[in-house]
């Protein structure tokens, strides 16, 4: 029995050693979220869903605000809609010593909505996301995240590492999701049509949630104590904006009311949808994202300079 236990212990130690080794190769190719749970903790945050994760480029903001480093902590509609789970995750993600941060909260009708069949907060989709059960946000490698939320063989982490080739959906260390796809008009029309069908279904199955709007406002109040908050509405292409305006025609007015109540600035770009290129009608193409982010930065700088006068 003793020999058996010794052999088993060697086997277990060997397996652990292999996993520890493979985990060191986790990077921006590993999945779409892993790097959101690696450090260091930022003092300047971008929040939102996948629209925000692709449209706001921290490197551009860093170039505009020379003394700051931004982190894009936007995930997707399923995992980071505004709510208690996201709020608690923001608290864990943010540098606790932050006193003069800049926070850009991207919002659209979908990340403050819930399904018509949702009866209570316990049924929210984000309750089973990594945001709900990962405790450490500044570890690299983050073995907690990998153990809980990487369902594939860890050998894939090594085989698919960015040193071999970057994925078409590559998550940078600063949280920007860089998507590289063909934006030829013919292929784009196919993806746009698919996205239209998806969002037409959302109109039938979802509704804007006051609970999510309340959580959105709670996050604003929390972050205002640690710096300056800016709200941004990111556009999609005309087909998506038509659906949004039909789904919630007063959405921008509701967000403006929240901004006024909390004395924060709201930059509404929803009417400028035709100024950008999109990968699928809903998410900005990376080159447009850089232009859009620069416009956001200039709007913030102008606002800050105005307040100083």
Coordinates of C-alpha atoms in Angstrom, one line a residue:
X1 CA 0.0 0.0 0.0
X2 CA 2.9 2.4 0.9
X3 CA 4.5 1.7 -2.5
X4 CA 1.3 2.4 -4.3
X5 CA 0.8 5.7 -2.5
X6 CA 4.3 6.7 -3.3
X7 CA 3.8 5.9 -7.0
X8 CA 0.5 7.8 -7.0
X9 CA 2.0 10.8 -5.3
X10 CA 4.8 10.9 -8.0
X11 CA 2.1 10.8 -10.6
X12 CA 0.0 13.6 -9.0
X13 CA 3.1 15.7 -8.6
X14 CA 4.0 15.1 -12.3
X15 CA 0.5 16.1 -13.5
X16 CA 0.5 19.2 -11.4
X17 CA 4.0 20.2 -12.7
X18 CA 2.8 19.7 -16.3
X19 CA -0.3 21.9 -15.7
X20 CA 1.8 24.6 -14.0
X21 CA 4.1 24.6 -17.0
X22 CA 1.3 24.7 -19.6
X23 CA -0.5 27.5 -17.7
X24 CA 2.5 29.8 -18.2
X25 CA 1.7 29.9 -21.9
X26 CA -1.8 31.3 -21.4
X27 CA -2.1 34.5 -23.4
X28 CA -4.4 36.5 -25.7
X29 CA -5.1 33.4 -27.7
X30 CA -6.3 31.3 -24.8
X31 CA -9.9 32.5 -24.9
X32 CA -11.8 35.8 -25.2
X33 CA -11.7 36.5 -21.4
X34 CA -8.5 35.1 -19.8
X35 CA -6.5 38.3 -19.9
X36 CA -9.2 40.2 -18.1
X37 CA -8.2 38.3 -15.0
X38 CA -4.5 39.0 -15.1
X39 CA -2.8 42.0 -13.6
X40 CA -1.8 44.6 -12.7
X41 CA -4.9 46.3 -11.4
X42 CA -5.7 49.5 -13.4
X43 CA -6.8 52.9 -12.2
X44 CA -8.5 53.9 -15.6
X45 CA -11.2 51.5 -16.8
X46 CA -13.4 51.0 -19.9
X47 CA -16.6 49.0 -19.1
X48 CA -19.3 47.5 -21.3
X49 CA -20.1 44.5 -23.5
X50 CA -18.4 43.2 -26.7
X51 CA -19.2 46.4 -28.5
X52 CA -17.0 48.2 -26.0
X53 CA -14.4 45.5 -25.9
X54 CA -13.7 46.1 -29.6
X55 CA -14.5 49.8 -30.2
X56 CA -12.3 51.3 -27.3
X57 CA -8.6 50.9 -27.8
X58 CA -6.6 51.5 -24.6
X59 CA -3.3 52.2 -26.5
X60 CA -5.0 55.2 -28.3
X61 CA -6.2 56.5 -24.9
X62 CA -2.8 56.1 -23.4
X63 CA -1.4 58.2 -26.3
X64 CA -3.9 60.9 -25.6
X65 CA -3.5 60.9 -21.8
X66 CA 0.3 60.6 -21.4
X67 CA 0.3 60.0 -17.7
X68 CA -2.3 57.2 -17.7
X69 CA -2.7 53.6 -18.6
X70 CA -6.2 52.4 -19.6
X71 CA -7.6 48.9 -19.3
X72 CA -10.7 47.7 -21.3
X73 CA -12.7 45.5 -18.9
X74 CA -15.6 44.9 -21.3
X75 CA -16.5 41.3 -22.0
X76 CA -19.8 40.5 -23.7
X77 CA -23.6 40.6 -23.3
X78 CA -23.8 37.2 -21.6
X79 CA -21.0 37.9 -19.1
X80 CA -20.8 41.6 -18.5
X81 CA -24.2 43.2 -18.7
X82 CA -24.7 45.8 -16.0
X83 CA -25.7 44.2 -12.8
X84 CA -24.5 43.1 -9.4
X85 CA -22.1 40.6 -10.7
X86 CA -20.3 43.1 -13.0
X87 CA -20.4 45.7 -10.2
X88 CA -18.6 43.4 -7.8
X89 CA -16.1 42.4 -10.5
X90 CA -15.3 46.1 -11.1
X91 CA -14.5 46.5 -7.4
X92 CA -12.1 43.5 -7.6
X93 CA -10.5 44.7 -10.9
X94 CA -9.9 48.3 -10.0
X95 CA -6.8 49.4 -8.1
X96 CA -8.1 50.1 -4.6
X97 CA -5.9 53.2 -4.3
X98 CA -7.4 54.9 -7.3
X99 CA -8.3 58.5 -6.6
X100 CA -8.3 60.3 -9.9
X101 CA -9.2 57.7 -12.5
X102 CA -11.0 58.1 -15.8
X103 CA -13.8 55.7 -16.3
X104 CA -15.6 55.2 -19.7
X105 CA -18.8 53.3 -19.4
X106 CA -20.2 52.1 -22.7
X107 CA -23.9 51.4 -22.8
X108 CA -26.5 50.2 -25.3
X109 CA -30.0 48.9 -24.9
X110 CA -28.8 45.3 -24.8
X111 CA -26.4 45.4 -21.9
X112 CA -29.2 46.8 -19.7
X113 CA -31.8 44.3 -20.8
X114 CA -33.0 40.9 -19.5
X115 CA -34.9 38.0 -21.1
X116 CA -38.7 38.1 -20.9
X117 CA -38.5 34.7 -19.2
X118 CA -36.2 35.9 -16.4
X119 CA -38.1 36.0 -13.1
X120 CA -35.4 37.1 -10.7
X121 CA -31.7 38.1 -10.5
X122 CA -30.7 34.5 -9.7
X123 CA -31.6 33.7 -13.3
X124 CA -29.2 36.2 -14.8
X125 CA -26.8 34.8 -17.4
X126 CA -23.8 36.3 -15.8
X127 CA -24.3 34.3 -12.6
X128 CA -22.4 31.4 -14.2
X129 CA -19.6 33.5 -15.7
X130 CA -16.0 33.9 -14.5
X131 CA -16.9 37.3 -13.1
X132 CA -19.2 35.6 -10.6
X133 CA -16.7 33.1 -9.1
X134 CA -13.1 34.2 -9.8
X135 CA -11.5 35.9 -6.9
X136 CA -8.1 36.9 -8.3
X137 CA -7.9 39.5 -11.1
X138 CA -4.1 40.3 -11.0
X139 CA -2.4 36.9 -11.3
X140 CA -0.4 35.9 -14.3
X141 CA -0.7 33.0 -14.9
X142 CA -4.1 32.9 -13.3
X143 CA -4.5 29.2 -12.5
X144 CA -7.8 29.9 -10.7
X145 CA -9.4 31.1 -13.9
X146 CA -7.9 28.3 -16.0
X147 CA -9.1 25.6 -13.6
X148 CA -12.6 27.0 -13.4
X149 CA -13.2 28.3 -16.9
X150 CA -10.9 26.7 -19.4
X151 CA -12.8 23.6 -20.4
X152 CA -10.4 22.3 -23.0
X153 CA -7.1 20.3 -22.6
X154 CA -4.4 22.6 -21.3
X155 CA -2.1 21.3 -24.1
X156 CA -4.2 23.5 -26.4
X157 CA -2.9 26.5 -24.4
X158 CA 0.6 25.6 -25.5
X159 CA -0.3 24.6 -29.1
X160 CA -2.3 27.7 -29.7
X161 CA -0.1 30.2 -28.0
X162 CA 0.4 33.6 -29.7
X163 CA 4.1 32.9 -30.3
X164 CA 2.9 30.5 -33.0
X165 CA 0.3 32.7 -34.6
X166 CA -2.2 35.3 -33.3
X167 CA -5.8 34.3 -33.2
X168 CA -8.4 36.3 -35.3
X169 CA -9.9 37.2 -32.0
X170 CA -6.9 38.3 -29.9
X171 CA -7.2 39.7 -26.4
X172 CA -4.5 42.2 -25.6
X173 CA -3.0 42.6 -22.2
X174 CA -4.8 45.9 -21.8
X175 CA -8.2 44.2 -22.5
X176 CA -8.7 45.3 -26.1
X177 CA -10.3 42.6 -28.2
X178 CA -8.7 42.8 -31.7
X179 CA -10.8 41.1 -34.3
X180 CA -9.2 40.5 -37.7
X181 CA -11.7 39.5 -40.4
X182 CA -12.4 40.1 -44.0
X183 CA -14.5 43.3 -44.4
X184 CA -15.1 42.9 -48.1
X185 CA -18.6 44.2 -48.8
X186 CA -19.9 40.7 -49.9
X187 CA -18.7 38.9 -46.8
X188 CA -19.8 41.8 -44.6
X189 CA -23.3 41.6 -46.0
X190 CA -23.6 38.0 -44.9
X191 CA -22.5 38.7 -41.4
X192 CA -24.7 41.8 -41.2
X193 CA -27.7 39.7 -42.2
X194 CA -26.9 37.2 -39.5
X195 CA -26.6 39.9 -36.9
X196 CA -29.9 41.4 -38.0
X197 CA -31.6 38.1 -37.4
X198 CA -30.0 37.8 -33.9
X199 CA -31.1 41.3 -32.8
X200 CA -34.6 40.9 -34.3
X201 CA -34.9 37.9 -32.0
X202 CA -33.7 40.0 -29.1
X203 CA -36.5 42.5 -29.7
X204 CA -39.0 39.6 -29.3
X205 CA -37.4 38.0 -26.3
X206 CA -35.9 40.8 -24.2
X207 CA -36.8 44.0 -22.4
X208 CA -34.9 46.9 -20.9
X209 CA -34.5 46.2 -17.2
X210 CA -34.9 48.8 -14.5
X211 CA -32.8 46.6 -12.3
X212 CA -29.9 46.7 -14.8
X213 CA -30.3 50.5 -15.2
X214 CA -30.1 50.8 -11.4
X215 CA -26.9 48.7 -11.3
X216 CA -25.5 50.9 -14.1
X217 CA -26.2 54.0 -12.0
X218 CA -24.7 52.3 -8.9
X219 CA -21.5 51.7 -10.7
X220 CA -21.4 55.3 -11.8
X221 CA -21.8 56.5 -8.2
X222 CA -19.1 54.1 -7.0
X223 CA -16.6 55.2 -9.6
X224 CA -17.4 58.9 -9.2
X225 CA -15.7 58.6 -5.7
X226 CA -12.6 57.4 -7.5
X227 CA -12.4 59.8 -10.4
X228 CA -14.4 61.0 -13.4
X229 CA -17.0 59.0 -15.2
X230 CA -18.0 59.4 -18.9
X231 CA -20.8 57.5 -20.5
X232 CA -20.5 56.5 -24.2
X233 CA -23.1 55.1 -26.6
X234 CA -21.4 53.2 -29.4
X235 CA -23.2 52.9 -32.7
X236 CA -23.7 49.8 -34.9
X237 CA -24.5 50.1 -38.6
X238 CA -27.8 51.5 -39.8
X239 CA -29.6 48.1 -39.7
X240 CA -28.7 47.6 -36.0
X241 CA -29.5 51.1 -35.0
X242 CA -32.9 50.9 -36.7
X243 CA -33.6 47.8 -34.5
X244 CA -32.3 49.6 -31.4
X245 CA -34.4 52.7 -32.0
X246 CA -37.5 50.5 -32.5
X247 CA -36.7 48.4 -29.4
X248 CA -36.1 51.4 -27.1
X249 CA -36.8 54.7 -28.9
X250 CA -36.2 56.8 -25.8
X251 CA -33.0 55.0 -24.8
X252 CA -30.6 57.9 -25.2
X253 CA -33.0 60.1 -23.3
X254 CA -33.0 57.7 -20.4
X255 CA -29.3 57.5 -20.3
X256 CA -29.0 61.3 -20.6
X257 CA -31.3 61.6 -17.6
X258 CA -29.1 59.3 -15.6
X259 CA -26.0 61.3 -16.7
X260 CA -27.7 64.6 -15.6
X261 CA -28.8 63.1 -12.3
X262 CA -25.2 62.0 -11.5
X263 CA -23.5 65.1 -13.0
X264 CA -21.5 63.1 -15.6
X265 CA -21.0 63.6 -19.3
X266 CA -22.8 61.5 -21.9
X267 CA -21.3 61.2 -25.4
X268 CA -23.9 59.8 -27.7
X269 CA -22.5 58.6 -31.0
X270 CA -25.6 56.6 -32.0
X271 CA -26.5 59.1 -34.8
X272 CA -23.1 58.8 -36.3
X273 CA -23.3 55.2 -37.3
X274 CA -22.4 55.9 -40.9
X275 CA -18.9 57.2 -40.0
X276 CA -17.4 53.8 -39.2
X277 CA -16.7 50.4 -40.6
X278 CA -18.1 47.3 -38.8
X279 CA -17.1 43.7 -38.8
X280 CA -20.6 42.4 -38.7
X281 CA -22.8 45.5 -38.4
X282 CA -22.6 45.5 -34.6
X283 CA -18.9 45.6 -33.8
X284 CA -16.5 48.2 -35.1
X285 CA -13.6 47.1 -37.3
X286 CA -10.3 47.6 -35.6
X287 CA -9.2 50.6 -37.8
X288 CA -12.5 52.4 -37.2
X289 CA -12.1 51.6 -33.5
X290 CA -8.8 53.5 -33.4
X291 CA -10.5 56.5 -35.0
X292 CA -13.5 56.2 -32.7
X293 CA -11.4 56.0 -29.6
X294 CA -9.4 59.1 -30.6
X295 CA -12.7 60.9 -30.9
X296 CA -13.8 59.8 -27.5
X297 CA -10.4 60.9 -26.0
X298 CA -10.7 64.3 -27.7
X299 CA -14.3 64.7 -26.3
X300 CA -13.0 63.9 -22.8
X301 CA -10.1 66.3 -23.1
X302 CA -12.3 69.1 -24.4
X303 CA -14.7 68.5 -21.5
X304 CA -12.0 68.5 -18.9
X305 CA -10.5 71.7 -20.3
X306 CA -13.9 73.3 -20.3
X307 CA -14.4 72.4 -16.6
X308 CA -11.0 74.0 -15.7
X309 CA -12.0 77.4 -17.2

